[in-house]
PDB file of C-alpha atoms and ligand atoms in Angstrom:
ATOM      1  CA  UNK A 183       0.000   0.000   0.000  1.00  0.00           C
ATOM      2  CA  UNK A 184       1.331   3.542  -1.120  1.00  0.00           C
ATOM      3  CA  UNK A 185       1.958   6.006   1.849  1.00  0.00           C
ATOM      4  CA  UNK A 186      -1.507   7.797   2.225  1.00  0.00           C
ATOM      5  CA  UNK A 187      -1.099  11.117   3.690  1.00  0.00           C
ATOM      6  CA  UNK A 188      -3.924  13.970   3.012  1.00  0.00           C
ATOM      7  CA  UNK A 189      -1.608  17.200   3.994  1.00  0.00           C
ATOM      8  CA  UNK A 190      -3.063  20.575   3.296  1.00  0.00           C
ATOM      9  CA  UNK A 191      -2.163  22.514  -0.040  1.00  0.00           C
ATOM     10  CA  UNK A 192       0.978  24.126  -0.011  1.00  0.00           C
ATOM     11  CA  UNK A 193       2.210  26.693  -2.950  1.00  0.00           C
ATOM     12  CA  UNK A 194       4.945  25.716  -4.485  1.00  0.00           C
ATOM     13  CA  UNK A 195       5.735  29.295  -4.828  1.00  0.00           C
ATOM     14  CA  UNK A 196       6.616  29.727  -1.098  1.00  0.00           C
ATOM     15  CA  UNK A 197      10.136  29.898  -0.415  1.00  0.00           C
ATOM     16  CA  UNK A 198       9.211  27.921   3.159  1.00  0.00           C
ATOM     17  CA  UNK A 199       7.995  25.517   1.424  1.00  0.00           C
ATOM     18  CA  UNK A 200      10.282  22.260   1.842  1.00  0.00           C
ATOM     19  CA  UNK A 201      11.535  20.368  -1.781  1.00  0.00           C
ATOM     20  CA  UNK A 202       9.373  17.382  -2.306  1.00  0.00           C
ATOM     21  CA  UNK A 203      11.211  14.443  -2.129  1.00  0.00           C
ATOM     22  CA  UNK A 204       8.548  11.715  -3.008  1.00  0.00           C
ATOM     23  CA  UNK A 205       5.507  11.958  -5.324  1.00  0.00           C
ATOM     24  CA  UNK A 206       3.068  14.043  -4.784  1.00  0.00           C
ATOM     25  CA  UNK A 207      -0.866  13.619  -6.337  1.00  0.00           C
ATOM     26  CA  UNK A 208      -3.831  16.045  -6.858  1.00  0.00           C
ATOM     27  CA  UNK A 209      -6.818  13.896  -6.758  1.00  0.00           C
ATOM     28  CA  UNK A 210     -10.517  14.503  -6.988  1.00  0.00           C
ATOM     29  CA  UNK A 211     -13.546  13.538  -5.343  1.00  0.00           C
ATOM     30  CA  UNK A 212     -12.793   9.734  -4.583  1.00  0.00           C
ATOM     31  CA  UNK A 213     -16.527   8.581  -5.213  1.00  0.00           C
ATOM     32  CA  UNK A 214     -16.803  10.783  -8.581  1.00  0.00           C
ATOM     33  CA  UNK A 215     -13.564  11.269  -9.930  1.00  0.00           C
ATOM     34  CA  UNK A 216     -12.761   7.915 -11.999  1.00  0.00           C
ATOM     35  CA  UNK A 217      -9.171   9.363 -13.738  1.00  0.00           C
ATOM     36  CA  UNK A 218      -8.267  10.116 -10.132  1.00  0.00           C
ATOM     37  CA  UNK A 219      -8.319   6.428  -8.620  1.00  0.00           C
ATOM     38  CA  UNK A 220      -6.843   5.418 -11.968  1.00  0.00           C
ATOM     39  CA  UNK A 221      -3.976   7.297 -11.226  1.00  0.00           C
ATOM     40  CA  UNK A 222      -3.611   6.776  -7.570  1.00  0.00           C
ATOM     41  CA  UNK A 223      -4.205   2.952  -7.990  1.00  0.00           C
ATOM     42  CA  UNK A 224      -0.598   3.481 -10.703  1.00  0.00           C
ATOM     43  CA  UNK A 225       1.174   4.297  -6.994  1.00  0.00           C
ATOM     44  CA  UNK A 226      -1.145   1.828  -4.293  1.00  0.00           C
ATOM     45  CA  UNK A 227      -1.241  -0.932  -6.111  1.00  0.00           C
ATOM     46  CA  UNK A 228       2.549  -0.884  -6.184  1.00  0.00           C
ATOM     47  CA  UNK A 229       3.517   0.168  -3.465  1.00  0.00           C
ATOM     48  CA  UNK A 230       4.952   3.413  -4.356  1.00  0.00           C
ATOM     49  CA  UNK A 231       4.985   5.928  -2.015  1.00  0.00           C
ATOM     50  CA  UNK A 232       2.951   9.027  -3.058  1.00  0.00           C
ATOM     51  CA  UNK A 233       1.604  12.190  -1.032  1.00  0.00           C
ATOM     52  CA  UNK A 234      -2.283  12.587  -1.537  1.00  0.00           C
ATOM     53  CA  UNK A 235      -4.010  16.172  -1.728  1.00  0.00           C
ATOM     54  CA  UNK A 236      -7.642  16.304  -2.151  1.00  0.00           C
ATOM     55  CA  UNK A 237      -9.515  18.751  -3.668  1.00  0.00           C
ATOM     56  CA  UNK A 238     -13.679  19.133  -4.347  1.00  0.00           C
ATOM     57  CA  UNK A 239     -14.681  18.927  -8.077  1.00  0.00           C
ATOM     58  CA  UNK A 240     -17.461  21.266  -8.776  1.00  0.00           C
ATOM     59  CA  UNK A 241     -16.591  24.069  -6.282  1.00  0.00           C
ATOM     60  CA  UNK A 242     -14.531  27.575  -6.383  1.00  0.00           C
ATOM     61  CA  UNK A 243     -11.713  25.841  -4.852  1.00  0.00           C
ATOM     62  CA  UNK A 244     -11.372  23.386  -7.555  1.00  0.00           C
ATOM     63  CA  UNK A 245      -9.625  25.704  -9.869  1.00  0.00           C
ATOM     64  CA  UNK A 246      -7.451  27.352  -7.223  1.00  0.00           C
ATOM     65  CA  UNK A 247      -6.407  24.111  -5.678  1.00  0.00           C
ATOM     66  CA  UNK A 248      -5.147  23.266  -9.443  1.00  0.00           C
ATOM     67  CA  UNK A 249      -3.370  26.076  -9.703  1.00  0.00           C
ATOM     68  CA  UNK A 250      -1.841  26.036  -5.626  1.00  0.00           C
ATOM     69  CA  UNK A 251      -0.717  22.545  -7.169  1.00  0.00           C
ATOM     70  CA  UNK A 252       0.876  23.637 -10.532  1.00  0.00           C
ATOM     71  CA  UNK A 253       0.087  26.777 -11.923  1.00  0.00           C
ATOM     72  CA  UNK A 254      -2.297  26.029 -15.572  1.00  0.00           C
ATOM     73  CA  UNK A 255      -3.209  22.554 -14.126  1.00  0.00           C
ATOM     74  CA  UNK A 256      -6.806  21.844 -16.346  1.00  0.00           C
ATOM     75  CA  UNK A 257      -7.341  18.784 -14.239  1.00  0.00           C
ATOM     76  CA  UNK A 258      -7.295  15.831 -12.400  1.00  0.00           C
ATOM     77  CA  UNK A 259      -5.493  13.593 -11.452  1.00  0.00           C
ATOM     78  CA  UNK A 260      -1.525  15.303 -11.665  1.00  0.00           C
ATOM     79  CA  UNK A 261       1.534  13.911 -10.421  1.00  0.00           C
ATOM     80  CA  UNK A 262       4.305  16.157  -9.307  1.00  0.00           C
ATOM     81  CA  UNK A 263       7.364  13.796  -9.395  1.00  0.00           C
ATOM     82  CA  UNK A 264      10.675  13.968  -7.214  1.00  0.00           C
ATOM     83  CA  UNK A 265      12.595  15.064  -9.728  1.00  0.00           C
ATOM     84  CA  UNK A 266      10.693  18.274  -9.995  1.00  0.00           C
ATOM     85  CA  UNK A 267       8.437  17.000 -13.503  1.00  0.00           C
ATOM     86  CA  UNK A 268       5.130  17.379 -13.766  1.00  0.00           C
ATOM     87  CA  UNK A 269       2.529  14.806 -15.388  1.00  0.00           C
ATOM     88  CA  UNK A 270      -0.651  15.940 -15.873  1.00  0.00           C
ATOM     89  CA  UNK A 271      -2.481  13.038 -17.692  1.00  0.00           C
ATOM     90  CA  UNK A 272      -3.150   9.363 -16.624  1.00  0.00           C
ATOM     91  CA  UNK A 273      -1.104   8.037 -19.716  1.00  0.00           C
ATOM     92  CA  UNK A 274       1.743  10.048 -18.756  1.00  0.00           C
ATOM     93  CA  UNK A 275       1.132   8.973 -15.153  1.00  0.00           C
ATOM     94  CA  UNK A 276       1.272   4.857 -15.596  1.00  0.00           C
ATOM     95  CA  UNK A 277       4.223   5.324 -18.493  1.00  0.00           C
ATOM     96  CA  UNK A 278       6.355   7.679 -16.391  1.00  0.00           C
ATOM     97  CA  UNK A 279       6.061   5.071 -13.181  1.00  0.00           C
ATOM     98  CA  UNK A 280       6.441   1.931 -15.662  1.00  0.00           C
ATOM     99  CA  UNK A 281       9.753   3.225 -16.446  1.00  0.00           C
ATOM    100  CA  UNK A 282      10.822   4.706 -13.200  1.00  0.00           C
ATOM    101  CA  UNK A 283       9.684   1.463 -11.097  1.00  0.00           C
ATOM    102  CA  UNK A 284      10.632  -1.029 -13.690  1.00  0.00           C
ATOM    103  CA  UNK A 285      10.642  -4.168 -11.187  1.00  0.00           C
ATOM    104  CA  UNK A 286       7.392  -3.479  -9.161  1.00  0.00           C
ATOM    105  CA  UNK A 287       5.325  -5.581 -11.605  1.00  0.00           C
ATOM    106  CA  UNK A 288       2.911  -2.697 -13.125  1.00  0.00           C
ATOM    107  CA  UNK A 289       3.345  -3.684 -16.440  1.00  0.00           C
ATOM    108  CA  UNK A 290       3.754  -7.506 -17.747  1.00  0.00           C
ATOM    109  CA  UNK A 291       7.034  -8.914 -18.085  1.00  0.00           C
ATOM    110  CA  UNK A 292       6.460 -10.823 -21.244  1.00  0.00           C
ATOM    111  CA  UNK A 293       6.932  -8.279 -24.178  1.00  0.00           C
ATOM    112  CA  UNK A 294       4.067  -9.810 -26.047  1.00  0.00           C
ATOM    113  CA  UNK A 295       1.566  -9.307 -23.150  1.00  0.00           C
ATOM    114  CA  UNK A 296       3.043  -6.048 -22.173  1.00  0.00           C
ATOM    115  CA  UNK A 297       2.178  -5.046 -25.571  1.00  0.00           C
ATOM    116  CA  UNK A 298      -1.197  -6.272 -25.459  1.00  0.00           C
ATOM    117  CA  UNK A 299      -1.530  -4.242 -21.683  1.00  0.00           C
ATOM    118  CA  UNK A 300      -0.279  -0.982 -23.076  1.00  0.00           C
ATOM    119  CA  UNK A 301      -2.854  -1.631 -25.913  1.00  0.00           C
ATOM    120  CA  UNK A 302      -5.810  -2.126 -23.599  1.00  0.00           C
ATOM    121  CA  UNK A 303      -4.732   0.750 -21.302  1.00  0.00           C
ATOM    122  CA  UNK A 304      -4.963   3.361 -24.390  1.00  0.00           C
ATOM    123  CA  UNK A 305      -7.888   2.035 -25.583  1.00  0.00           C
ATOM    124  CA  UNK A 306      -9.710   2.768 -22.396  1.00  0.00           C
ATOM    125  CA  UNK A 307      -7.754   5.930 -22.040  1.00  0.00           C
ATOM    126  CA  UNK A 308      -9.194   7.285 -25.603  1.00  0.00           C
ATOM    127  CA  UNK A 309     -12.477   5.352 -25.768  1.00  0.00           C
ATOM    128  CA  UNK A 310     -15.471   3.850 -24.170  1.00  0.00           C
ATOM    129  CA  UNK A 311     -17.115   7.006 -24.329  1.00  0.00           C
ATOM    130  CA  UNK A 312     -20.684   6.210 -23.965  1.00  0.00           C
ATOM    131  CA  UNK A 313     -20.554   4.080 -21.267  1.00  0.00           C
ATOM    132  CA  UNK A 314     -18.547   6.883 -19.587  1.00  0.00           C
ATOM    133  CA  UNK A 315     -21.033   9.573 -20.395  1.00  0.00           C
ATOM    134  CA  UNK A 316     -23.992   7.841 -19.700  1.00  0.00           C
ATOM    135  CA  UNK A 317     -22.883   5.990 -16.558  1.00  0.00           C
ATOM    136  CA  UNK A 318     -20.398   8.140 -14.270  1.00  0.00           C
ATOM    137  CA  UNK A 319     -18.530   6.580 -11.786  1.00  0.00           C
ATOM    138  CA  UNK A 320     -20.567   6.680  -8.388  1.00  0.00           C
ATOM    139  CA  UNK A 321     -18.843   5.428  -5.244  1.00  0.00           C
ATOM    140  CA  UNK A 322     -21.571   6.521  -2.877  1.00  0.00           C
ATOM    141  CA  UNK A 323     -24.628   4.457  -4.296  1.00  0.00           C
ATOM    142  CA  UNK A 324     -25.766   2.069  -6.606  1.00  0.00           C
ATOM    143  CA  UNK A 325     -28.693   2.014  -8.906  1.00  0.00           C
ATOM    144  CA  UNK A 326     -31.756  -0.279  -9.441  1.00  0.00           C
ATOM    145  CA  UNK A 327     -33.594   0.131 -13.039  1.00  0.00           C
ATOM    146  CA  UNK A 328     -30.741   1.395 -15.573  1.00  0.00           C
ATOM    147  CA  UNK A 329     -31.170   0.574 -19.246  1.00  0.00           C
ATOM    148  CA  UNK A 330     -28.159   0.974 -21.262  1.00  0.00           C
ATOM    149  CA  UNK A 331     -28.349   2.153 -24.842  1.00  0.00           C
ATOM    150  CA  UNK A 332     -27.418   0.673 -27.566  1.00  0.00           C
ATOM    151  CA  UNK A 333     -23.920   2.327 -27.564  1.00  0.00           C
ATOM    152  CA  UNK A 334     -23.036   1.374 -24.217  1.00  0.00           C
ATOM    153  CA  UNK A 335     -24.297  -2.174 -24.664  1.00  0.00           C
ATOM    154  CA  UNK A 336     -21.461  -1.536 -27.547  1.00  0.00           C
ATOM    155  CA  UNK A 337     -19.049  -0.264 -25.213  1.00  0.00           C
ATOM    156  CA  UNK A 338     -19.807  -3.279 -22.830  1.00  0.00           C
ATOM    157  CA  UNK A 339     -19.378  -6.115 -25.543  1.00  0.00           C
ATOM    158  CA  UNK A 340     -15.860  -5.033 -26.470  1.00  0.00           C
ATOM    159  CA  UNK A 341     -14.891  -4.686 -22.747  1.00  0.00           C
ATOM    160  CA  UNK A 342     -16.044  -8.555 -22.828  1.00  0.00           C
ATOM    161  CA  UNK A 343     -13.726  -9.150 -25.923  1.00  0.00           C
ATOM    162  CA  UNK A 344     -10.942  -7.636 -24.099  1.00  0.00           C
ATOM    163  CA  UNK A 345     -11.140  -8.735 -20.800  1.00  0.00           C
ATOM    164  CA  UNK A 346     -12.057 -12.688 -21.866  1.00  0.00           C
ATOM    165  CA  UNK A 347      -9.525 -12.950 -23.932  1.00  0.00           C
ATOM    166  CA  UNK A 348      -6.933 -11.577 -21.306  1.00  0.00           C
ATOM    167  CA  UNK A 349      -8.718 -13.330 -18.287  1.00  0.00           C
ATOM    168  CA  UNK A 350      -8.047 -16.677 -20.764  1.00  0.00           C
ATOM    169  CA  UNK A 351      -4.872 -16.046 -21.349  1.00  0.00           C
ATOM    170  CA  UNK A 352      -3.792 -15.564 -17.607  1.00  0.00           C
ATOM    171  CA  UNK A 353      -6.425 -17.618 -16.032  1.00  0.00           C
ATOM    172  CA  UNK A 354      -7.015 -14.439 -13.493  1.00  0.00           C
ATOM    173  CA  UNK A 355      -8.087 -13.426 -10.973  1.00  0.00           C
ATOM    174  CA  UNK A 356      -6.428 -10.284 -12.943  1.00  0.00           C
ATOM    175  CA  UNK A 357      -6.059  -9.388 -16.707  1.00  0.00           C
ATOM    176  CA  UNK A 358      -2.269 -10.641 -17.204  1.00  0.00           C
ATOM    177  CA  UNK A 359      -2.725 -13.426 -13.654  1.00  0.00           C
ATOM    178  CA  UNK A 360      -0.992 -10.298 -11.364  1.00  0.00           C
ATOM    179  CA  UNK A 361      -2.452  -6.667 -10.691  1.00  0.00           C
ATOM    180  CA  UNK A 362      -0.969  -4.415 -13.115  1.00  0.00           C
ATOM    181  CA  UNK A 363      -1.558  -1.097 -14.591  1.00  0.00           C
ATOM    182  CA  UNK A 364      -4.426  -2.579 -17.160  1.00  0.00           C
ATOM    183  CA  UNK A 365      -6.385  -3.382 -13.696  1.00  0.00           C
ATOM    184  CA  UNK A 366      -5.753   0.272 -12.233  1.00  0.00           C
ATOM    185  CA  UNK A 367      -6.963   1.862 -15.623  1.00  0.00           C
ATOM    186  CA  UNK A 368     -10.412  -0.604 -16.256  1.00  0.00           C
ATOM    187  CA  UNK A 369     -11.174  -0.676 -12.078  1.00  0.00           C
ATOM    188  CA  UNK A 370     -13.618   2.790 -12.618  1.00  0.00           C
ATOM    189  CA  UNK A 371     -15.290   0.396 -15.546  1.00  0.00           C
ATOM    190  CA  UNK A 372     -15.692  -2.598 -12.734  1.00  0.00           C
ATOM    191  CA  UNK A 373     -17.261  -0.095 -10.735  1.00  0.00           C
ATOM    192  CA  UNK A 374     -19.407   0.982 -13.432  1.00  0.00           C
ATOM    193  CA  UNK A 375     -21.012  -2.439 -13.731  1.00  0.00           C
ATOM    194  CA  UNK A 376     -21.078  -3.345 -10.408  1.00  0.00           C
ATOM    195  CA  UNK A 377     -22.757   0.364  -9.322  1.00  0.00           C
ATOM    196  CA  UNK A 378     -24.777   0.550 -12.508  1.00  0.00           C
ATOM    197  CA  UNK A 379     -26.007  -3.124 -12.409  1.00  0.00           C
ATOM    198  CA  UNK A 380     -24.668  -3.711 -16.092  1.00  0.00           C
ATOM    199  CA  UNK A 381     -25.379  -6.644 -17.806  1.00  0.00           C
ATOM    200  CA  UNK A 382     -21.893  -8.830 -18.463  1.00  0.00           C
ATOM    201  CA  UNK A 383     -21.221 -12.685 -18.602  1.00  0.00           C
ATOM    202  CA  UNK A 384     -20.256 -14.557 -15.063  1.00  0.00           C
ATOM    203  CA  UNK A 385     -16.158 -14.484 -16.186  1.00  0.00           C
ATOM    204  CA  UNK A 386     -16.788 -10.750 -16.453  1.00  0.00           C
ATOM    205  CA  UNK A 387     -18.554 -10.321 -13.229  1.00  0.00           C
ATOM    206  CA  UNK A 388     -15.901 -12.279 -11.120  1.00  0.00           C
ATOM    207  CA  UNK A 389     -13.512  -9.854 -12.758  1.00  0.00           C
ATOM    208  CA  UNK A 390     -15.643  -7.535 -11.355  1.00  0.00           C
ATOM    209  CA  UNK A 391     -15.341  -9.163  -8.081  1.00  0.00           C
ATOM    210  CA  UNK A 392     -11.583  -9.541  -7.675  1.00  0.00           C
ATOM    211  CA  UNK A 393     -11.529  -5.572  -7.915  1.00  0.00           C
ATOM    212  CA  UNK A 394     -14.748  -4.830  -5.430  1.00  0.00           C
ATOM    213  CA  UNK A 395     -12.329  -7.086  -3.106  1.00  0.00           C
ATOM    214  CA  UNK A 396      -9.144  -5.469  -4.015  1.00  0.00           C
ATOM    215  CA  UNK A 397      -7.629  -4.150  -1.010  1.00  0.00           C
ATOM    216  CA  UNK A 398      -6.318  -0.489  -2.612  1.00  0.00           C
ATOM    217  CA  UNK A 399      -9.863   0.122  -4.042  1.00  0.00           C
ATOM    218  CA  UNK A 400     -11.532  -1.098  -1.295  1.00  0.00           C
ATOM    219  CA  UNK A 401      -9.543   1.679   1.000  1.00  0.00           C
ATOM    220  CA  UNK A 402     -10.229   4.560  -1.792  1.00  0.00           C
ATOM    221  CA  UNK A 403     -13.813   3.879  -1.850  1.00  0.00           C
ATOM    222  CA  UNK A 404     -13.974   4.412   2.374  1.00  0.00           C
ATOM    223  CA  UNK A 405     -11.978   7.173   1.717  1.00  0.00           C
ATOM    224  CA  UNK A 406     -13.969   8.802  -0.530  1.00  0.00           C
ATOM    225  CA  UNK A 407     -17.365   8.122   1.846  1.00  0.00           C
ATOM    226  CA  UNK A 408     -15.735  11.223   3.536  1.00  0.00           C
ATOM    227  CA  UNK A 409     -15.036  13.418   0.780  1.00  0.00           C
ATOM    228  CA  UNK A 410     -17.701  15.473   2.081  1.00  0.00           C
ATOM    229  CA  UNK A 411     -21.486  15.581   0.963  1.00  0.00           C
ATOM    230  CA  UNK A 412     -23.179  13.672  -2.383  1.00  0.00           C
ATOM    231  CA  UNK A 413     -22.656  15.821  -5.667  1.00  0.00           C
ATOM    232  CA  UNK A 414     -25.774  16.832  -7.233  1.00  0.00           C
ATOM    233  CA  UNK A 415     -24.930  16.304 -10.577  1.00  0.00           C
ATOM    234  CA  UNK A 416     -24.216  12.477 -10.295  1.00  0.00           C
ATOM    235  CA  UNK A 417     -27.748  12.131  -9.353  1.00  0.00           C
ATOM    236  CA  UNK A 418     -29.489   9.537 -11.687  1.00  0.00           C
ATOM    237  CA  UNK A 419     -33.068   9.659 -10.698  1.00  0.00           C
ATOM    238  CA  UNK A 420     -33.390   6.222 -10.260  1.00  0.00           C
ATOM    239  CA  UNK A 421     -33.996   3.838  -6.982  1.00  0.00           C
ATOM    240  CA  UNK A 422     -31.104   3.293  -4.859  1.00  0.00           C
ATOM    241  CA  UNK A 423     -29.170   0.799  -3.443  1.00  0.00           C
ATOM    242  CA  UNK A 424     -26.293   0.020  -1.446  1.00  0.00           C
ATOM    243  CA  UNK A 425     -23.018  -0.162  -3.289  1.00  0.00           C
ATOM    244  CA  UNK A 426     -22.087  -3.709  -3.575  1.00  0.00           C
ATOM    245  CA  UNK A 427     -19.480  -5.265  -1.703  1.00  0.00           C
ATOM    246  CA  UNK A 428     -17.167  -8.466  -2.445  1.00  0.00           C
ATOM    247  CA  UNK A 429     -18.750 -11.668  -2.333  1.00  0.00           C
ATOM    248  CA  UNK A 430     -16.909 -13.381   0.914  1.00  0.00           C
ATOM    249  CA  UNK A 431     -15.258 -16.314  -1.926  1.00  0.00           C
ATOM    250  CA  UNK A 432     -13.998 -13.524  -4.298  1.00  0.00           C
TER     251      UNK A 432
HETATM  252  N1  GSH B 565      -7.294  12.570 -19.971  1.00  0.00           N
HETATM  253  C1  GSH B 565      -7.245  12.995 -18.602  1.00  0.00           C
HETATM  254  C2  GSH B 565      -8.654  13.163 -18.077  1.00  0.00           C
HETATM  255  C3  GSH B 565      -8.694  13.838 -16.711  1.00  0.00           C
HETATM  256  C4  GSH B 565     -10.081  14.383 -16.384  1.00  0.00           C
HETATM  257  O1  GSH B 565     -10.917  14.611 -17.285  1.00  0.00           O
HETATM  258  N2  GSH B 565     -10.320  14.626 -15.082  1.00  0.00           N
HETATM  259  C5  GSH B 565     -11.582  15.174 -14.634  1.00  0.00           C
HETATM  260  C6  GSH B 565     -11.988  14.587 -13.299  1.00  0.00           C
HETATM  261  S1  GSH B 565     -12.309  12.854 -13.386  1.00  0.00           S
HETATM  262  C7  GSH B 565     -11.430  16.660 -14.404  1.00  0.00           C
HETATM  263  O2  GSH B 565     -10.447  17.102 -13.860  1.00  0.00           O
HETATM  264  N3  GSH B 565     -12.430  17.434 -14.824  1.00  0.00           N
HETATM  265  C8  GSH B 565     -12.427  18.837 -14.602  1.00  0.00           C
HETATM  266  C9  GSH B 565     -12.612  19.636 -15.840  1.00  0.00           C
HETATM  267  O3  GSH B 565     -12.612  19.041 -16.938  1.00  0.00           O
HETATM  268  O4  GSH B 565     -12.762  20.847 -15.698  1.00  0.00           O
HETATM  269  C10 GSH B 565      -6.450  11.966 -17.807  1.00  0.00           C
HETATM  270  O5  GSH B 565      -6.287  10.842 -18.297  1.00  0.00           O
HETATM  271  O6  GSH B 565      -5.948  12.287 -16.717  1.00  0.00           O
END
């Protein structure tokens, strides 16, 4: 588990401030903001320490805390590294730490697979985009009575392609057997289907499963049941129910 700290914004700009020397992350709303645990998974799952600030999507502060962070910043998640870099994008996030932390497992070893990890990572990075749209992730609550278009049903089948043919491959409980950065980027689509109630075969579901029991998610998601109040604009209009947990054999 990464070092978890939640220290106040500092700016950069003051000369009292100290020199970083560890990671530090801007994150959003844990229950909303789906890049955010994407990129903070890229340090917990590893074990990499990494310095958390928290900001409120949504609000006044939003923008300032951005720029308190590093000056420009559009959004969230954004790394500033030890070295005094700055990555501002997920991609940028999981290749920088791939290379820096080249034996902590977050990318296969096998060239072939790696290839085929990088490959799913981008895809999700640039697609997926009705399924994202029409079902945001939503930490806090899950819903009873969603019907998914056409287009997400889309989005859906060729996570099934993808994830089968991995899950075959390894034999699980993960896409390549261990956790890597593939996991980290499709664990906001898990949550989708497990909050949304989406319709996906049984290997798909206990994919689903390992991640609702996966010890890093599981502490973002209590985390984020603190953030402060719901966000209005997730609301969905539809009967509630509790977020589902892991099954006790996942
Ligand atoms: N491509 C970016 C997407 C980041 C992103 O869109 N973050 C959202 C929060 S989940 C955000 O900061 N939105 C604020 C805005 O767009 O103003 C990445 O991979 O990091």
């Amino acid at each position: 588990m990464g070092q978890i700290t939640n220290s106040r914004l500092t700016d950069p700009a003051d000369p009292g401030a100290m020199p970083s020397m560890t990671y530090d992350i801007l994150i959003g709303d844990r229950s909303y903001s789906s890049w955010s645990l994407r990129g903070w998974l890229s340090f917990a799952a590893f074990d990499i320490p990494v310095r958390v600030q928290a900001t409120i999507m949504y609000r006044p502060e939003f923008a300032q805390d951005r720029h308190v962070f590093a000056p420009g910043l559009r959004t969230v998640p954004a790394v500033r590294t030890p070295g005094g870099g700055l990555l501002t994008d997920t991609i940028a996030i999981a290749w920088h730490l791939s290379e820096a932390f080249p034996d902590r497992g977050l990318l296969p070893a096998d060239s072939v697979e790696r290839a085929r990890a990088q490959s799913m990572i981008a895809e999700m990075h640039s697609g997926f985009s009705a399924l994202r749209g029409a079902c945001p992730m939503n930490l806090r609550t899950a819903w009873e009575g969603v019907t998914p278009s056409e287009a997400v049903l889309a989005d859906l089948a060729r996570i099934e392609t993808l994830w089968t043919s991995a899950l075959d491959r390894s034999g699980g409980p993960f896409l390549f057997g261990d956790y890597t950065l593939a996991d980290a980027f499709y664990a906001p689509v898990a949550m989708r289907i497990a909050g949304y109630g989406l319709p996906v075969s049984n290997r798909a579901r206990g994919y689903v499963d390992a991640h609702l029991d996966h010890g890093p998610l599981r502490l973002w998601r209590a985390l984020g049941q603190t953030d402060g109040p719901e966000q209005p604009t997730y609301e969905m209009g539809l009967p509630r129910r509790a977020f589902p947990i892991a099954p006790p054999d996942a």
